[in-house]
């Protein structure tokens, strides 16, 4: 059976036809253009420093922390909740990890850092379980539970060591922070890039085959090829830039930083979770129509609980990257990070009305937020001034979301 | 009739604070039968059938399925008894497409344990085509769909999973004449397959056309149940508006 759907009329210039046929989200496109514009402006304002490999490497590492947590925040917001505590939970789990590594376990033991990571993740999951339980089974609004959590876990982070900073950490552990040894070198970067490109091609072909099997309309070949070429170019450009930043006083390329690899793994896993599992489908259904979800027999409470557990776990992962990068545990880690994370999700197209959002968009949002922050640091702005700007960006981003949704209706 | 009823709802009560929404209502349903449930707005029809579909827990009373006492506390329980419901509010997630809504809570999975969206789309097209041949854009979010299209999805969802007991709360309120006729056709077919149907509607003509018996509810109380063949439309109007029960005719 072939689909009798009539092709939409083909008005508009080449570019708009391309984007429509390639089924590219106009909103994502707007964000991509905004990002390029921000980069261009910062490039000129910083006399080119912003776009040096060194700065882009740092930007990638910084974006990882926000990006990892934004992946969880997407699920939270899609289900029509909010988590204001992620920065504090990062701080708390990070302090636990540092404290265990330096003060409790034998510092030089090879099992030390893996065990502390496991403990950190477990604590993160428990924090999520705790907050999720209040939201799901005690019907306390997530806003209140996590606003409480913002204070509770910031305080708890302080209490772990009475406010003392714990340092230095295990040298191997520091790999997770993307420091001097925290990247995978030129060869492995290219191998990984090759795998990613191959995967893109294979999944595109398989997708077409699957649509053909059911007789659904597929995208035109040229649109598919165009999307593919853009994707390949982006991957190649990223690897070239990461390989152009050398280790200090050598000409050994650094390659892709480990935190970025962690981010990529989190993105892949969370994208799959949200797209091809029942759990992911239910998260979207709950955000779209809570009553319909309940009437369909979905165990809404259990799903909600798991959303928060995942968020707690991802905060702990971000805590690993942050402590490894600082080579220390400090109780101020992650302060105000909840704003960046929420802004990243919203800028990336996650609607605060629930039901709509994608992990990939949130990563773009994270890069936009970090680009602004990073650029403002390069420009020598005070942290007070940066807070003013980030706060305004958050408001404008939500306003944009409101306007965009009104237009679409 | 000698067979055991498919559904027996006995002395059902439901209160919301001070509102006694359903007050001591008893109705039943036999296999292959359509029972029309009628009543003014706010009479308690929706609340009554929601206690059967598991959406609202009942305060007092009991439900028997095939003569055995049934514990229906959640929509999931109701589905286990083969009860499918088309809700008046349709109960669709606006952000999901038609296949996702149709299979919500009962997704088709691939052998790898992942969602099989292709298979679900395929099945959805088949069942929706039966109801509404002009309905093609099923992959759009439901938000973008017309009232009638949304209703088609809700109906398709109720009939896809081989229901034994079907509850239809105003199933044709948003449908055009052609689609309404197709639903009437569908009801007759399901009836001949031995499925029992509770049909709630304000359209007396439809109810007279399709149902074997009518039960009328007024202010939460059952006025009475009559065989459709034994009463006139005026009799039923009297039951709905005045609560006046016409004398039962001997069979
Ligand atoms: N969730 C609820 N909470 C409180 N009161 C409710 C609730 N649901 C229904 N009611 C009340 O119960 C009564 C019966 O409502 P119901 O929805 O069953 O009416 P209905 O017969 O289906 O009317 P309609 O023909 O308008 O659909 C109404 O007075 C209504 O206000
Ligand atoms: Mg009703």
Short mmCIF file of N, CA and C and ligand atoms in Angstrom, two decimals, chain B residues 16 19 21 40-47 88 202, ligand 1:
data_model
loop_
_atom_site.label_atom_id
_atom_site.label_comp_id
_atom_site.label_asym_id
_atom_site.label_seq_id
_atom_site.Cartn_x
_atom_site.Cartn_y
_atom_site.Cartn_z
N UNK B 16 -19.28 13.25 46.17
CA UNK B 16 -18.15 14.20 46.11
C UNK B 16 -18.45 15.27 47.14
N UNK B 19 -22.02 16.51 47.39
CA UNK B 19 -22.79 16.12 46.21
C UNK B 19 -22.93 14.60 46.15
N UNK B 21 -23.44 12.25 43.82
CA UNK B 21 -23.47 12.21 42.36
C UNK B 21 -24.17 10.96 41.84
N UNK B 40 -30.36 14.03 32.24
CA UNK B 40 -30.03 15.44 31.99
C UNK B 40 -28.55 15.70 32.27
N UNK B 41 -28.07 16.88 31.91
CA UNK B 41 -26.67 17.23 32.19
C UNK B 41 -26.44 17.23 33.69
N UNK B 42 -25.37 16.58 34.10
CA UNK B 42 -25.07 16.52 35.53
C UNK B 42 -25.89 15.49 36.27
N UNK B 43 -26.54 14.60 35.55
CA UNK B 43 -27.39 13.59 36.20
C UNK B 43 -26.56 12.56 36.96
N UNK B 44 -25.36 12.31 36.48
CA UNK B 44 -24.51 11.33 37.13
C UNK B 44 -24.12 10.17 36.23
N UNK B 45 -24.41 10.29 34.92
CA UNK B 45 -24.11 9.21 33.98
C UNK B 45 -22.61 8.93 33.92
N UNK B 46 -21.83 9.99 33.73
CA UNK B 46 -20.39 9.81 33.57
C UNK B 46 -19.77 9.24 34.84
N UNK B 47 -20.19 9.77 35.98
CA UNK B 47 -19.63 9.26 37.24
C UNK B 47 -19.96 7.78 37.41
N UNK B 88 -15.96 10.78 27.72
CA UNK B 88 -16.56 12.00 27.19
C UNK B 88 -15.48 13.03 26.87
N UNK B 202 -27.06 11.96 24.26
CA UNK B 202 -28.19 12.87 24.40
C UNK B 202 -29.09 12.81 23.18
N1 LIG C 1 -14.55 14.86 40.10
C1 LIG C 1 -15.67 15.43 40.58
N2 LIG C 1 -15.63 16.15 41.73
C2 LIG C 1 -16.74 16.70 42.23
N3 LIG C 1 -17.96 16.61 41.67
C3 LIG C 1 -18.07 15.91 40.53
C4 LIG C 1 -16.95 15.29 39.93
N4 LIG C 1 -17.34 14.66 38.81
C5 LIG C 1 -18.67 14.89 38.71
N5 LIG C 1 -19.11 15.64 39.74
C6 LIG C 1 -20.50 16.03 39.97
O1 LIG C 1 -21.31 14.88 39.90
C7 LIG C 1 -22.53 15.17 39.24
C8 LIG C 1 -22.73 14.21 38.08
O2 LIG C 1 -21.78 14.48 37.04
P1 LIG C 1 -21.65 13.63 35.71
O3 LIG C 1 -20.41 14.05 35.06
O4 LIG C 1 -21.80 12.19 36.02
O5 LIG C 1 -22.90 14.12 34.85
P2 LIG C 1 -23.39 13.57 33.45
O6 LIG C 1 -24.67 12.89 33.71
O7 LIG C 1 -22.33 12.79 32.80
O8 LIG C 1 -23.67 14.92 32.68
P3 LIG C 1 -23.39 15.34 31.14
O9 LIG C 1 -24.56 14.93 30.37
O10 LIG C 1 -23.29 16.81 31.23
O11 LIG C 1 -22.12 14.70 30.72
C9 LIG C 1 -22.46 16.63 38.81
O12 LIG C 1 -23.20 17.39 39.76
C10 LIG C 1 -21.01 16.98 38.90
O13 LIG C 1 -20.84 18.32 39.27
#
